[in-house]
Short mmCIF file of C-alpha atoms in Angstrom, two decimals:
data_model
loop_
_atom_site.label_atom_id
_atom_site.label_comp_id
_atom_site.label_asym_id
_atom_site.label_seq_id
_atom_site.Cartn_x
_atom_site.Cartn_y
_atom_site.Cartn_z
CA UNK L 19 9.43 53.18 23.03
CA UNK L 20 8.84 52.54 26.75
CA UNK L 21 11.71 54.15 28.64
CA UNK L 22 10.51 53.19 32.10
CA UNK L 23 7.72 51.10 33.56
CA UNK L 24 6.95 50.20 37.17
CA UNK L 25 4.07 48.77 39.14
CA UNK L 26 2.47 51.13 41.67
CA UNK L 27 -0.66 49.73 43.30
CA UNK L 28 -1.27 47.56 40.24
CA UNK L 29 -0.93 50.56 37.94
CA UNK L 30 1.63 50.77 35.16
CA UNK L 31 3.41 54.07 34.63
CA UNK L 32 5.03 54.55 31.23
CA UNK L 33 6.90 57.33 29.52
CA UNK L 34 7.16 57.56 25.75
CA UNK L 35 10.27 59.19 24.39
CA UNK L 36 11.39 59.92 20.86
CA UNK L 37 14.08 57.69 19.44
CA UNK L 38 16.83 59.68 17.73
CA UNK L 39 18.17 58.52 14.39
CA UNK L 40 17.16 55.58 12.24
CA UNK L 41 15.54 52.70 14.13
CA UNK L 42 14.50 50.55 11.17
CA UNK L 43 17.60 50.05 9.05
CA UNK L 44 18.94 47.58 6.53
CA UNK L 45 17.66 44.59 8.49
CA UNK L 46 14.06 45.66 7.92
CA UNK L 47 14.80 46.37 4.25
CA UNK L 48 16.22 42.86 3.90
CA UNK L 49 13.24 41.55 5.85
CA UNK L 50 10.73 43.07 3.39
CA UNK L 51 12.80 42.12 0.34
CA UNK L 52 13.10 38.47 1.41
CA UNK L 53 9.43 38.34 2.36
CA UNK L 54 8.47 39.60 -1.11
CA UNK L 55 10.43 36.75 -2.68
CA UNK L 56 9.14 34.11 -0.26
CA UNK L 57 5.48 35.03 -0.75
CA UNK L 58 5.79 36.17 -4.37
CA UNK L 59 7.04 32.79 -5.56
CA UNK L 60 3.93 31.23 -3.98
CA UNK L 61 1.48 33.74 -5.47
CA UNK L 62 2.94 33.75 -8.99
CA UNK L 63 3.48 30.00 -8.86
CA UNK L 64 -0.14 29.42 -7.81
CA UNK L 65 -1.35 31.55 -10.70
CA UNK L 66 0.75 29.61 -13.21
CA UNK L 67 -0.31 26.23 -11.81
CA UNK L 68 -3.96 27.25 -12.04
CA UNK L 69 -3.58 28.62 -15.55
CA UNK L 70 -1.75 25.57 -16.86
CA UNK L 71 -3.45 22.95 -14.69
CA UNK L 72 -4.49 20.93 -17.76
CA UNK L 73 -0.95 20.80 -19.09
CA UNK L 74 1.60 20.89 -16.27
CA UNK L 75 4.27 19.88 -18.78
CA UNK L 76 4.42 23.57 -19.69
CA UNK L 77 5.82 24.23 -16.19
CA UNK L 78 8.47 21.55 -15.75
CA UNK L 79 9.89 21.57 -12.24
CA UNK L 80 7.73 24.43 -10.91
CA UNK L 81 6.10 22.36 -8.19
CA UNK L 82 9.54 21.41 -6.86
CA UNK L 83 10.89 24.95 -7.05
CA UNK L 84 8.08 26.82 -5.25
CA UNK L 85 8.41 25.37 -1.72
CA UNK L 86 12.22 25.26 -1.77
CA UNK L 87 12.64 28.93 -2.74
CA UNK L 88 9.86 30.02 -0.42
CA UNK L 89 11.35 27.97 2.44
CA UNK L 90 14.73 29.70 2.06
CA UNK L 91 13.47 33.26 1.82
CA UNK L 92 10.73 32.98 4.43
CA UNK L 93 13.38 31.83 6.90
CA UNK L 94 15.61 34.78 5.93
CA UNK L 95 12.60 37.02 6.54
CA UNK L 96 11.91 35.45 9.96
CA UNK L 97 15.59 35.42 10.95
CA UNK L 98 16.09 39.13 10.40
CA UNK L 99 12.74 39.89 12.01
CA UNK L 100 13.98 38.13 15.13
CA UNK L 101 17.43 39.75 15.02
CA UNK L 102 15.89 43.21 14.80
CA UNK L 103 13.85 42.76 17.97
CA UNK L 104 15.18 44.64 20.99
CA UNK L 105 14.35 41.61 23.15
CA UNK L 106 14.51 38.63 20.76
CA UNK L 107 14.43 36.05 23.56
CA UNK L 108 10.99 37.31 24.55
CA UNK L 109 9.43 36.57 21.18
CA UNK L 110 7.68 33.54 22.68
CA UNK L 111 5.29 35.97 24.40
CA UNK L 112 3.67 36.54 21.00
CA UNK L 113 2.52 32.92 21.01
CA UNK L 114 1.85 32.29 24.72
CA UNK L 115 0.54 35.74 25.71
CA UNK L 116 -0.84 37.08 22.41
CA UNK L 117 -2.66 40.36 21.90
CA UNK L 118 -4.48 40.03 18.61
CA UNK L 119 -5.12 43.77 18.38
CA UNK L 120 -1.47 44.07 17.30
CA UNK L 121 -0.59 43.72 13.62
CA UNK L 122 2.78 42.31 14.69
CA UNK L 123 1.12 39.50 16.67
CA UNK L 124 -1.36 38.64 13.93
CA UNK L 125 1.39 38.76 11.31
CA UNK L 126 3.67 36.53 13.40
CA UNK L 127 0.96 33.89 13.81
CA UNK L 128 0.07 33.88 10.11
CA UNK L 129 3.73 33.88 9.03
CA UNK L 130 4.38 30.92 11.34
CA UNK L 131 1.42 29.05 9.87
CA UNK L 132 2.64 29.78 6.33
CA UNK L 133 6.15 28.60 7.20
CA UNK L 134 4.72 25.39 8.61
CA UNK L 135 2.81 24.70 5.40
CA UNK L 136 5.91 25.42 3.31
CA UNK L 137 8.01 23.10 5.51
CA UNK L 138 5.52 20.30 4.83
CA UNK L 139 5.56 21.02 1.10
CA UNK L 140 9.37 21.04 1.07
CA UNK L 141 9.44 17.73 2.94
CA UNK L 142 7.08 16.08 0.46
CA UNK L 143 9.00 17.45 -2.52
CA UNK L 144 12.49 16.53 -1.32
CA UNK L 145 11.91 13.29 0.54
CA UNK L 146 8.59 11.86 -0.63
CA UNK L 147 8.75 13.09 -4.22
CA UNK L 148 5.05 13.90 -3.79
CA UNK L 149 3.48 16.62 -5.93
CA UNK L 150 0.00 15.18 -6.31
CA UNK L 151 -3.33 15.80 -4.56
CA UNK L 152 -1.85 16.46 -1.10
CA UNK L 153 0.62 18.95 -2.58
CA UNK L 154 -2.23 20.78 -4.33
CA UNK L 155 -4.20 21.11 -1.07
CA UNK L 156 -1.14 22.47 0.73
CA UNK L 157 -0.56 24.87 -2.17
CA UNK L 158 -4.05 26.30 -1.73
CA UNK L 159 -3.39 26.84 1.99
CA UNK L 160 0.00 28.44 1.26
CA UNK L 161 -1.55 30.82 -1.28
CA UNK L 162 -4.28 31.93 1.15
CA UNK L 163 -1.73 32.53 3.93
CA UNK L 164 0.80 34.26 1.64
CA UNK L 165 -1.60 37.13 0.94
CA UNK L 166 -1.84 38.51 4.53
CA UNK L 167 1.84 37.73 5.19
CA UNK L 168 2.98 39.89 2.29
CA UNK L 169 0.56 42.69 3.26
CA UNK L 170 0.76 42.95 7.04
CA UNK L 171 4.06 44.90 7.04
CA UNK L 172 2.20 47.73 5.32
CA UNK L 173 -0.22 47.88 8.26
CA UNK L 174 2.67 48.07 10.74
CA UNK L 175 4.27 50.91 8.77
CA UNK L 176 0.94 52.72 8.46
CA UNK L 177 0.47 52.56 12.25
CA UNK L 178 3.82 54.24 12.92
CA UNK L 179 3.40 57.58 14.64
CA UNK L 180 4.19 60.72 12.64
CA UNK L 181 5.25 58.85 9.49
CA UNK L 182 2.84 60.38 7.00
CA UNK L 183 4.77 59.09 4.00
CA UNK L 184 3.81 55.52 4.95
CA UNK L 185 0.13 55.54 4.09
CA UNK L 186 -1.42 52.09 4.59
CA UNK L 187 -3.52 51.96 1.37
CA UNK L 188 -0.56 52.84 -0.86
CA UNK L 189 1.81 50.59 1.09
CA UNK L 190 -0.61 47.66 0.78
CA UNK L 191 -0.57 48.00 -2.98
CA UNK L 192 3.22 48.38 -3.07
CA UNK L 193 3.70 45.26 -0.93
CA UNK L 194 1.44 43.23 -3.21
CA UNK L 195 3.18 44.51 -6.35
CA UNK L 196 6.60 43.79 -4.84
CA UNK L 197 5.55 40.18 -4.20
CA UNK L 198 4.35 39.65 -7.78
CA UNK L 199 7.42 41.44 -9.10
CA UNK L 200 9.84 39.29 -7.09
CA UNK L 201 7.91 36.10 -7.70
CA UNK L 202 8.05 36.58 -11.46
CA UNK L 203 11.69 37.74 -11.38
CA UNK L 204 12.94 34.73 -9.40
CA UNK L 205 10.92 32.16 -11.34
CA UNK L 206 12.37 33.49 -14.60
CA UNK L 207 15.63 31.69 -13.74
CA UNK L 208 13.83 28.34 -13.51
CA UNK L 209 11.76 28.72 -16.67
CA UNK L 210 14.21 27.43 -19.30
CA UNK L 211 12.20 24.23 -19.82
CA UNK L 212 8.83 25.95 -19.72
CA UNK L 213 6.60 26.63 -22.67
CA UNK L 214 6.80 29.94 -24.53
CA UNK L 215 3.34 30.87 -23.23
CA UNK L 216 4.38 30.37 -19.60
CA UNK L 217 7.52 32.48 -20.09
CA UNK L 218 5.39 35.14 -21.72
CA UNK L 219 3.13 35.20 -18.66
CA UNK L 220 6.15 35.76 -16.41
CA UNK L 221 7.24 38.67 -18.61
CA UNK L 222 3.78 40.22 -18.48
CA UNK L 223 3.59 39.91 -14.68
CA UNK L 224 7.05 41.44 -14.28
CA UNK L 225 6.34 44.29 -16.70
CA UNK L 226 2.93 45.09 -15.19
CA UNK L 227 4.11 45.03 -11.56
CA UNK L 228 7.17 47.21 -12.22
CA UNK L 229 5.11 49.72 -14.21
CA UNK L 230 2.41 50.01 -11.53
CA UNK L 231 5.00 50.28 -8.72
CA UNK L 232 6.80 53.08 -10.53
CA UNK L 233 3.49 54.87 -11.14
CA UNK L 234 2.60 54.81 -7.44
CA UNK L 235 6.05 56.02 -6.37
CA UNK L 236 5.86 58.87 -8.86
CA UNK L 237 2.41 59.82 -7.63
CA UNK L 238 3.69 60.05 -4.07
CA UNK L 239 6.85 61.84 -5.20
CA UNK L 240 5.04 64.62 -7.04
CA UNK L 241 1.95 64.91 -4.79
CA UNK L 242 3.64 64.81 -1.39
CA UNK L 243 2.85 68.49 -0.88
CA UNK L 244 -0.64 67.53 0.24
CA UNK L 245 0.79 66.42 3.60
CA UNK L 246 3.17 68.77 5.39
CA UNK L 247 5.29 66.05 6.99
CA UNK L 248 5.40 63.97 3.81
CA UNK L 249 6.59 67.05 1.91
CA UNK L 250 9.33 67.64 4.48
CA UNK L 251 10.31 63.98 4.31
CA UNK L 252 10.53 64.04 0.53
CA UNK L 253 12.97 66.95 0.79
CA UNK L 254 15.62 64.29 1.38
CA UNK L 255 14.99 63.27 -2.24
CA UNK L 256 13.81 66.44 -3.94
CA UNK L 257 16.31 68.89 -5.41
CA UNK L 258 19.39 66.74 -4.87
CA UNK L 259 18.72 65.80 -1.26
CA UNK L 260 20.71 63.25 0.70
CA UNK L 261 18.92 60.24 -0.79
CA UNK L 262 18.20 61.69 -4.23
CA UNK L 263 20.68 59.48 -6.09
CA UNK L 264 19.67 56.24 -4.38
CA UNK L 265 15.98 56.96 -4.89
CA UNK L 266 16.30 57.52 -8.63
CA UNK L 267 18.76 54.65 -9.02
CA UNK L 268 16.22 52.37 -7.35
CA UNK L 269 13.42 53.65 -9.58
CA UNK L 270 15.42 53.24 -12.80
CA UNK L 271 17.15 49.95 -11.94
CA UNK L 272 14.18 48.41 -10.16
CA UNK L 273 11.21 49.58 -12.21
CA UNK L 274 11.90 51.52 -15.41
CA UNK L 275 14.62 49.31 -16.90
CA UNK L 276 12.90 46.01 -15.97
CA UNK L 277 9.62 47.24 -17.42
CA UNK L 278 11.21 48.17 -20.75
CA UNK L 279 13.29 44.97 -20.91
CA UNK L 280 10.42 42.68 -19.86
CA UNK L 281 8.08 44.33 -22.36
CA UNK L 282 10.59 43.90 -25.17
CA UNK L 283 11.46 40.35 -24.09
CA UNK L 284 7.78 39.40 -24.10
CA UNK L 285 7.28 40.73 -27.60
CA UNK L 286 10.45 39.14 -28.97
CA UNK L 287 10.48 35.95 -26.86
CA UNK L 288 13.99 36.85 -25.71
CA UNK L 289 14.87 34.78 -22.64
CA UNK L 290 18.22 36.47 -21.99
CA UNK L 291 16.63 39.91 -21.96
CA UNK L 292 13.94 38.70 -19.57
CA UNK L 293 16.59 37.37 -17.18
CA UNK L 294 18.40 40.71 -17.27
CA UNK L 295 15.11 42.43 -16.40
CA UNK L 296 14.70 40.00 -13.50
CA UNK L 297 18.20 40.68 -12.12
CA UNK L 298 17.66 44.45 -12.27
CA UNK L 299 14.26 44.15 -10.60
CA UNK L 300 15.65 42.09 -7.72
CA UNK L 301 18.49 44.57 -7.10
CA UNK L 302 16.46 47.71 -7.69
CA UNK L 303 13.59 46.73 -5.41
CA UNK L 304 15.97 46.50 -2.46
CA UNK L 305 17.27 50.01 -3.21
CA UNK L 306 13.79 51.49 -3.63
CA UNK L 307 12.49 49.87 -0.45
CA UNK L 308 15.52 51.00 1.54
CA UNK L 309 15.14 54.66 0.60
CA UNK L 310 11.40 54.58 1.31
CA UNK L 311 12.07 53.00 4.70
CA UNK L 312 14.88 55.33 5.77
CA UNK L 313 13.84 58.84 4.78
CA UNK L 314 10.73 59.18 7.00
CA UNK L 315 12.91 58.31 9.99
CA UNK L 316 15.31 61.18 9.25
CA UNK L 317 12.69 63.82 9.96
CA UNK L 318 12.81 65.09 13.60
CA UNK L 319 9.56 64.37 15.42
CA UNK L 320 9.78 67.39 17.72
#
């Protein structure tokens, strides 16, 4: 944080000071959660459309659902990004005076481009009833843009000073898995008229993403001793720490239970069980992300 800046003979004097307490709170958690849904629906939807391109009747209504859901949640993501800024009315500087060495600037440009594509897709779906060749070209563009949008937050977290728990490689994987997890979970509720094979694919994606997410969290939980600050941070979870209950609730509700339920639903073709897995995944991911966002900020930096 810049506490003071002034021009002296064209020089800029700055002073960095530590910020006490939690700076990134529930707004950032909601930001990441909504972004995972907005981009995940695109990524999972693109996979299903490619897989069933020869028989789109297996995915009735999917082309209409993708842009509408993505439109809603991308705007929630952008809204809370803007509200969390200390100077939200200066956000236009990102576009008129950009510094592309900043992950925030690059992410803002790409997110804006993705939102523009989704707005066009939503317009064609709602008002033109167009889901043909033009829609398919826009879908390709949306898929390409959704990948960096869902990943760039991990880069921002990895660049944070003295936050050793947020390691960019692991966070990149977690962001990608969260997108696939949320995309599959949300689309489950629109799959009633889909073929059994398409529903099975959703179950597999949900089960695989929750299992891999849980595995990574457990790896970081039990191996945090390799980094002194990460070990101190994890003390808020270990041995009944302040966030112990929320951490394990998030892991069980968000990953373990959905994995078991999605796996069983896939084997038994049980739609109700798959929807329950989806609900738990959506709720549990928010809890898991919130704990992982908060606890590194509780550790004093001095």
